[in-house]
Short mmCIF file of C-alpha atoms in Angstrom, two decimals:
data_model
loop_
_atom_site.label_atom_id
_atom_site.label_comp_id
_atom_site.label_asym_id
_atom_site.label_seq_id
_atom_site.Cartn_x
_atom_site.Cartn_y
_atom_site.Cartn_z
CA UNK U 1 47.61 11.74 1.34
CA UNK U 2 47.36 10.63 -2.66
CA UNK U 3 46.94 7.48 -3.49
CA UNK U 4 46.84 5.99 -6.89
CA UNK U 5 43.78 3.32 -6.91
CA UNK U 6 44.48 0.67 -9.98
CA UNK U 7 41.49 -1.84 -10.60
CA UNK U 8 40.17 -4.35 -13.25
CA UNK U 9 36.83 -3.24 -12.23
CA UNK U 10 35.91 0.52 -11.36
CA UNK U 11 32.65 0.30 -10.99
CA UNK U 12 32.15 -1.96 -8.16
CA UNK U 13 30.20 -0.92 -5.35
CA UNK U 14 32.09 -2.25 -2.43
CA UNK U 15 35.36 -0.35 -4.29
CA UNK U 16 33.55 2.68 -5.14
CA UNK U 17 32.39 2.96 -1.54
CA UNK U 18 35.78 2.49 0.11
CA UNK U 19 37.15 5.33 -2.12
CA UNK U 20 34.55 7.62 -0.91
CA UNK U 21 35.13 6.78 2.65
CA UNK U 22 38.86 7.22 2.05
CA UNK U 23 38.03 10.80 0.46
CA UNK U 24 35.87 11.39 3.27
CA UNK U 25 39.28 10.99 5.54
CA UNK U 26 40.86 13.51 3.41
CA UNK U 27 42.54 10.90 1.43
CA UNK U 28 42.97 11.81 -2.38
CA UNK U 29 42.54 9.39 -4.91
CA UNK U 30 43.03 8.51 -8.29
CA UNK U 31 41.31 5.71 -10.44
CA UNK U 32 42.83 3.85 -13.22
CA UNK U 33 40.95 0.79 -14.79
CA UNK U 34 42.34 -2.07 -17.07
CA UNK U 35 41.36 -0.87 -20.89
CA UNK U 36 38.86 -3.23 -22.23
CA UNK U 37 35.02 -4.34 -21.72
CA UNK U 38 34.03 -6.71 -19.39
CA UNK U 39 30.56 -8.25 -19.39
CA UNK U 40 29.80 -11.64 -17.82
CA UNK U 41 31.09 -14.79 -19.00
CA UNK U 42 33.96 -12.65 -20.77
CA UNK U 43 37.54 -11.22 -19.93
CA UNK U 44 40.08 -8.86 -20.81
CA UNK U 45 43.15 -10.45 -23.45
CA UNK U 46 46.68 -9.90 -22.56
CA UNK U 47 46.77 -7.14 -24.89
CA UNK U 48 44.80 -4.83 -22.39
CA UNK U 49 46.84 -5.70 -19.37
CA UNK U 50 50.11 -4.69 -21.62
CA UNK U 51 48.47 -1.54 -22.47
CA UNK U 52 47.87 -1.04 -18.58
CA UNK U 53 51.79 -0.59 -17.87
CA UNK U 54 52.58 2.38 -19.59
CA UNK U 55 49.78 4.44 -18.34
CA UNK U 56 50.72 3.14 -14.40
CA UNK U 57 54.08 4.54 -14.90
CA UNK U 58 53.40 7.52 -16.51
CA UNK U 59 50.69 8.47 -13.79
CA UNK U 60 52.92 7.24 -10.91
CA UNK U 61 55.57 10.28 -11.95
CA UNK U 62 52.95 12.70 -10.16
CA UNK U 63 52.24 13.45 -6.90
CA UNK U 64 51.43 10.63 -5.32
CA UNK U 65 52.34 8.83 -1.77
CA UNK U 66 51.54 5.11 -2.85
CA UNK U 67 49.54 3.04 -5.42
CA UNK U 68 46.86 0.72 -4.04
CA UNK U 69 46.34 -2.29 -6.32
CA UNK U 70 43.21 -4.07 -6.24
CA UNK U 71 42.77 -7.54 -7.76
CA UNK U 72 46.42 -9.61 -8.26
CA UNK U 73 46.33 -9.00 -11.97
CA UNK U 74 46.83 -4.86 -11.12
CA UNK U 75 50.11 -5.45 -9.35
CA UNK U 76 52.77 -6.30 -11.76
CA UNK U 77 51.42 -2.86 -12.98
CA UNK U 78 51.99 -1.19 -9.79
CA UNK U 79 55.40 -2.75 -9.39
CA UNK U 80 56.90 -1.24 -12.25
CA UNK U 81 57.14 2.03 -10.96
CA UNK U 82 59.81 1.80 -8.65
CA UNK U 83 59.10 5.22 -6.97
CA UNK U 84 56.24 4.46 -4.33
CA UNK U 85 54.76 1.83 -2.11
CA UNK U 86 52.56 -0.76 -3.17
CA UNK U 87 49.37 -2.30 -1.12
CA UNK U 88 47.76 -4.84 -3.16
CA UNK U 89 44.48 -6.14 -2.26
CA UNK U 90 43.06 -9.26 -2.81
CA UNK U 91 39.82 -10.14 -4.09
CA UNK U 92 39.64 -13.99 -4.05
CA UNK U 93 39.28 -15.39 -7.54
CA UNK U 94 42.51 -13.37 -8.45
CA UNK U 95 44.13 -15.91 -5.73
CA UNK U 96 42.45 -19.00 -6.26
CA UNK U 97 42.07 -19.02 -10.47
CA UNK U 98 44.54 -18.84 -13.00
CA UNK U 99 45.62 -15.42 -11.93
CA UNK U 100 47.02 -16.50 -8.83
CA UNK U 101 50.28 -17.63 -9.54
CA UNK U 102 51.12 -13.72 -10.66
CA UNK U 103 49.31 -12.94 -7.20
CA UNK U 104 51.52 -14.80 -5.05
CA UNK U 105 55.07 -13.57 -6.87
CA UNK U 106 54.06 -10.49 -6.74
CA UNK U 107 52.13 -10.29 -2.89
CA UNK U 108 55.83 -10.33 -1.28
CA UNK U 109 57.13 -7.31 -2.89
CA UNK U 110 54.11 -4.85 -1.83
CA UNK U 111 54.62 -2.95 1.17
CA UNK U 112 51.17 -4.15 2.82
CA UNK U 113 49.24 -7.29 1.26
CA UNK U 114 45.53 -7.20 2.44
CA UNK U 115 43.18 -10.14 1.86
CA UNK U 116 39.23 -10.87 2.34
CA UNK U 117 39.51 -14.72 4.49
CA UNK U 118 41.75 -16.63 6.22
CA UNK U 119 41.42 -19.38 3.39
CA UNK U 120 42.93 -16.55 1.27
CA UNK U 121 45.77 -15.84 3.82
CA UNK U 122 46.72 -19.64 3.90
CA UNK U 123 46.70 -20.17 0.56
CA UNK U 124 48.88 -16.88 -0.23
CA UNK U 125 51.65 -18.13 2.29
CA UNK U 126 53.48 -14.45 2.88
CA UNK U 127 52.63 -11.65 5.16
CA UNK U 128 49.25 -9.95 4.31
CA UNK U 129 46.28 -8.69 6.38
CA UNK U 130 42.55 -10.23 6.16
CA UNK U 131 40.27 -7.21 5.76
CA UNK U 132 37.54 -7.37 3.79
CA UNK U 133 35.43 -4.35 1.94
CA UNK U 134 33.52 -2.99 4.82
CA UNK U 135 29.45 -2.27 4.48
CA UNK U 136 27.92 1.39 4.72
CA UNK U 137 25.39 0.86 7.71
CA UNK U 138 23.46 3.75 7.14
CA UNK U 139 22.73 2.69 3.26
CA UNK U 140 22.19 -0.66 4.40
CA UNK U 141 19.68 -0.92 7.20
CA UNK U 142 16.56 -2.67 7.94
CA UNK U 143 12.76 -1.72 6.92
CA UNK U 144 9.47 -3.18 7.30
CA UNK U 145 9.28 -5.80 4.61
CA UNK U 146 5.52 -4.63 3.71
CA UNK U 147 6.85 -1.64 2.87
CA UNK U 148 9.59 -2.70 0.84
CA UNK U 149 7.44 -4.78 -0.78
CA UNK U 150 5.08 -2.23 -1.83
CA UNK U 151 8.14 -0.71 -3.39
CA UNK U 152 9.57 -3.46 -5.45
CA UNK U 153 5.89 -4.80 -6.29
CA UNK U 154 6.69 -8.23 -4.50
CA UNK U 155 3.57 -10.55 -3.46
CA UNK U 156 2.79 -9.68 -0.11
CA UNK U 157 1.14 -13.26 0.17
CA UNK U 158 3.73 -15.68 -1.31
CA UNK U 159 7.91 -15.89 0.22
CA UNK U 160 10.56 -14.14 -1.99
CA UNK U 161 14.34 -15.62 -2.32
CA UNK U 162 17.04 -13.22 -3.10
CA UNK U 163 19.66 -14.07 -5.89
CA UNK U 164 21.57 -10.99 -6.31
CA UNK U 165 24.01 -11.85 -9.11
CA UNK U 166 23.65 -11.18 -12.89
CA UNK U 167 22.50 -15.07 -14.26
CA UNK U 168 25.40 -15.40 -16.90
CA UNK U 169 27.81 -14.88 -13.96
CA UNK U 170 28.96 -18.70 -13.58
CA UNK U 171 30.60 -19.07 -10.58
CA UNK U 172 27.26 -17.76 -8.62
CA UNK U 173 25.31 -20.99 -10.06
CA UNK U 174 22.50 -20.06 -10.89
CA UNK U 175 20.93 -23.26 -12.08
CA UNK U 176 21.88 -24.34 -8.61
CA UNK U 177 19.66 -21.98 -7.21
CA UNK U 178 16.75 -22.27 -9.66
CA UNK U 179 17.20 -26.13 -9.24
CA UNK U 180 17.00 -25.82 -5.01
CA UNK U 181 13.94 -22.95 -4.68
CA UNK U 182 12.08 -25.25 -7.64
CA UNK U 183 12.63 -28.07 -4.94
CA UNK U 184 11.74 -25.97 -1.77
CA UNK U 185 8.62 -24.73 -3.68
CA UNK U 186 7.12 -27.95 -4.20
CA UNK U 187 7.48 -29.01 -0.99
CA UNK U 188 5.86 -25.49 0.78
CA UNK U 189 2.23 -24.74 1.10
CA UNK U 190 3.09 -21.26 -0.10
CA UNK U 191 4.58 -20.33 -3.26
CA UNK U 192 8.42 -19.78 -3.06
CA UNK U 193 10.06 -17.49 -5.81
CA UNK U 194 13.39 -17.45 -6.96
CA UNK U 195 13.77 -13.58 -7.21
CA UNK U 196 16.79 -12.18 -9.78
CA UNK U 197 18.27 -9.09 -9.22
CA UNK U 198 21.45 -7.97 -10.79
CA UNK U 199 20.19 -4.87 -13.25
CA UNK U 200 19.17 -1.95 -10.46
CA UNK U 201 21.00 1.37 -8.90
CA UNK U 202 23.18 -0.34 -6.03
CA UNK U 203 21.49 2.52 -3.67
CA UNK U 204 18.13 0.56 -4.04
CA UNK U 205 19.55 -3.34 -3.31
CA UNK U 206 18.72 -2.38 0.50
CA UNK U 207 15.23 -2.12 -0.66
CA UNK U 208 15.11 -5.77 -2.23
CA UNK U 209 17.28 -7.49 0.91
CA UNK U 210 14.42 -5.85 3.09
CA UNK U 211 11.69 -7.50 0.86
CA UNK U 212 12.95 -10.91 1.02
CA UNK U 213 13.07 -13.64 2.82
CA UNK U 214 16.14 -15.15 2.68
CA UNK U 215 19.16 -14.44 0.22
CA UNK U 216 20.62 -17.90 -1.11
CA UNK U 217 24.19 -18.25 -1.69
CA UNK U 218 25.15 -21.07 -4.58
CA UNK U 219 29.14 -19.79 -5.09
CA UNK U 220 31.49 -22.05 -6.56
CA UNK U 221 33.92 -19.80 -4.43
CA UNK U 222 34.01 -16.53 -2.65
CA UNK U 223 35.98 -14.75 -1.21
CA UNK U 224 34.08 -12.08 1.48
CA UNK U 225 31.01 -11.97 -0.47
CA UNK U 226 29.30 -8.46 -0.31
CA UNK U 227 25.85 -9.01 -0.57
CA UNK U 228 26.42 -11.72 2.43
CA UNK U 229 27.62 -8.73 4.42
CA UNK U 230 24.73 -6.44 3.08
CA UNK U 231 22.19 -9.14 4.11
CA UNK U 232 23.69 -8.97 7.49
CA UNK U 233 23.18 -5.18 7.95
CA UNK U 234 19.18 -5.58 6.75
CA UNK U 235 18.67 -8.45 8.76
CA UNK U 236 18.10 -10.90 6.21
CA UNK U 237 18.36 -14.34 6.52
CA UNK U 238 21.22 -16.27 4.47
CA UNK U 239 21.17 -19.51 3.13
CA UNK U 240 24.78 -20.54 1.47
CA UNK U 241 27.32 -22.64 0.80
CA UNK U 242 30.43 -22.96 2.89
CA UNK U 243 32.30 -20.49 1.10
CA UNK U 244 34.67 -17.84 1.71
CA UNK U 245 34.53 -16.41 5.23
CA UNK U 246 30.81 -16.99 4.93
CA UNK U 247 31.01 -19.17 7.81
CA UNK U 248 32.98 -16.86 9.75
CA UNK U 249 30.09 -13.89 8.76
CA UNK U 250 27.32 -15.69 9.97
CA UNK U 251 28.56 -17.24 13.08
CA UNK U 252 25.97 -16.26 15.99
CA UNK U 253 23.60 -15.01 12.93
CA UNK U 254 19.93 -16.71 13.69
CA UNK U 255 18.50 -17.66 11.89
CA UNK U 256 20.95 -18.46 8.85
CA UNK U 257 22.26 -21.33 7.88
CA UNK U 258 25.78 -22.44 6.22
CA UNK U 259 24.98 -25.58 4.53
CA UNK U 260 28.15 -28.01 2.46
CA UNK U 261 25.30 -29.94 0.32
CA UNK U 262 22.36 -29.19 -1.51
CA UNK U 263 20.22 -31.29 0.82
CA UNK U 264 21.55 -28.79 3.51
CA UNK U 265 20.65 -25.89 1.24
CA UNK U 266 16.70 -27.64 0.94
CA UNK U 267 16.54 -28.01 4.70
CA UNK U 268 17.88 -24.80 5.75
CA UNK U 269 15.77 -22.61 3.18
CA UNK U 270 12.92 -24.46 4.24
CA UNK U 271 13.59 -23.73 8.07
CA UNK U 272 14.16 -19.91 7.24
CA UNK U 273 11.26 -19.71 5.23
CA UNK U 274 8.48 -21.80 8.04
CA UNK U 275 10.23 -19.70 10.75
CA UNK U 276 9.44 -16.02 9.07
CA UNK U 277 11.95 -14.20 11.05
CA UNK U 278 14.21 -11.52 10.60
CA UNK U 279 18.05 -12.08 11.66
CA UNK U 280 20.19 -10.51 14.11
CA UNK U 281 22.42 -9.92 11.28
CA UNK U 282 23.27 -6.33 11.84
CA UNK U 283 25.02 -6.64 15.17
CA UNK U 284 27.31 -9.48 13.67
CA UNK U 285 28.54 -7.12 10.63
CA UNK U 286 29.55 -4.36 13.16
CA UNK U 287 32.88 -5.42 13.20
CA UNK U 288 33.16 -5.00 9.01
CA UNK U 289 31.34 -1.83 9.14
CA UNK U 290 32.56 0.72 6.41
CA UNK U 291 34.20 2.96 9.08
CA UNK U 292 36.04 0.33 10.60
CA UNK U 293 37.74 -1.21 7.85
CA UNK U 294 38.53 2.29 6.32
CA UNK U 295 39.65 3.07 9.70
CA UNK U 296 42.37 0.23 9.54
CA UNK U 297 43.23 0.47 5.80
CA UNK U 298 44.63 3.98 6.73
CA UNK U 299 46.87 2.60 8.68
CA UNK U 300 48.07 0.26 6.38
CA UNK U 301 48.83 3.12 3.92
CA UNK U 302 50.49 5.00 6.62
CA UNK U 303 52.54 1.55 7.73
CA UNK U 304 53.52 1.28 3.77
CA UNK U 305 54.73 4.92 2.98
CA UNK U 306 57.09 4.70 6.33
CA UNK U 307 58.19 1.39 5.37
CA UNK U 308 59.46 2.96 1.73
CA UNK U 309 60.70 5.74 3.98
CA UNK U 310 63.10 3.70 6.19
CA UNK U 311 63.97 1.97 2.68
CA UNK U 312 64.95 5.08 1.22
CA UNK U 313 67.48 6.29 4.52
CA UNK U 314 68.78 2.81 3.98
CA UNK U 315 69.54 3.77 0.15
CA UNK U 316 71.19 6.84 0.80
CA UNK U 317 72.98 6.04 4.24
CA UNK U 318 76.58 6.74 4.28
CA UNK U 319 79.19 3.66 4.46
CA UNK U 320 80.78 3.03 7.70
CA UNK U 321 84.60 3.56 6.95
#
């Protein structure tokens, strides 16, 4: 199988895995990115995403079986070739910003919609799928947190709180964050840090979970947040807002808490933290393992190229006299 992959971001790690797991299944593919830079607190004009259509339908005349769109702005792109199937994929702040109006007109003329939460299936109203990016289980696994530690040169004497997003990235919030370990720290016997980490190799983040004590999660909105799900497979702790299937993730997780208020956010760090416990994390994230959600995207792309199949007998079926 070939499959055209079209993305506004190629180089993230939850996408970059699933194509290798798809390769891995003997499943070609092809990346195309939106033209432009993106860095954080900017986006791509409407003079990129016009410069995206040509080269979509000019790739889609080779030999491909179907294009797989991921994010909602990629799939008036993938529509315009008429020749193969579509499966869009949807991220979450492609549904819920100012993208999503082009999501939803376009969701209902894919072959197979997939989407990361239930919120995001209710909110898209047509058919779709919720499968989100699955987690590699052997990258991701737990260590003793002395020795990762040692390797990130963490205080072995003071407790370490995981904020895994780039700062200028607003919808994580991190003033939020600063604002609630500041309080939490103050109120501890030992020091609490607030520790940043958005700038290393994605093969060494396992390392950092495995250090800390707790990730925090301060999201405006999610969708299936990643690092959540890579917390999960260390047996890290989460603190977070009810975002996203967050809820749904850590369900049976202990101990972790899903908090609606910053008061809940104090009181549940501060638990996590005077407990000093791993999670049981990695037996709840089973079910969104890599191989497993790779497993069932396959047969979504198999579902979608017999769907244009039967469309195409339709087509060219003779009239009954």
């Amino acid at each position: 199988m070939n499959v055209l992959v079209l993305t506004t971001y190629a180089d993230a790690p939850f996408l970059t895995q699933q194509l290798e797991a798809l390769e891995e299944r003997g499943v070609s593919t092809r990346l195309l990115s939106v033209p432009g830079h993106v860095a954080a607190g900017t986006s791509r004009s409407a003079r990129h995403y016009l410069q995206f259509f040509p080269e979509v339908v000019r790739e889609a005349r080779q030999d491909y079986d179907l294009v797989h769109a991921h994010y909602g702005l990629t799939a008036p792109m993938a529509l315009a070739q008429r020749r193969l199937p579509v499966v869009l994929t949807l991220w979450g702040t492609d549904l819920q910003g100012p993208g999503g109006p082009i999501a939803r007109a376009c969701a209902p003329l894919c072959e197979e919609v997939v989407v990361m939460t239930e919120e995001m299936e209710r909110t898209l109203g047509s058919d779709c799928t919720v499968l989100p990016f699955g987690i590699d289980l052997e990258k991701f696994q737990p260590e003793p947190q002395s020795q990762a530690r040692e390797a990130v040169g963490w205080s072995h004497d003071e407790h370490h709180v995981l904020f895994p997003y780039p700062p200028e990235r607003t919808v994580k919030n991190y003033p939020r964050a600063r604002e609630l370990v500041n309080t939490v720290d103050n109120l501890f016997d030992r020091p609490v840090n607030l520790q940043v980490v958005s700038d290393v190799d994605h093969g060494a983040v396992s390392t950092y979970m495995n250090a800390a004590d707790a990730l925090l999660l301060t999201s405006d909105s999610e969708g299936s947040p990643t690092s959540v799900k890579e917390a999960l497979a260390c047996n890290l702790p989460v603190v977070s807002l009810d975002v996203g299937d967050v809820r749904t993730r850590l369900a049976g997780v202990d101990p972790s808490v899903v908090a609606t208020d910053d008061a809940g956010l104090v009181d549940g760090l501060l638990e996590v933290l005077e407990r000093d416990e791993r999670s049981n994390g990695r037996a709840a994230v089973r079910e969104v393992s890599k191989d497993v959600v790779v497993d069932r995207l396959f047969e979504h792309y198999e579902r979608a190229i017999g769907l244009e199949c039967d469309r195409g007998r339709e087509r060219v079926a003779p009239r009954a006299e």
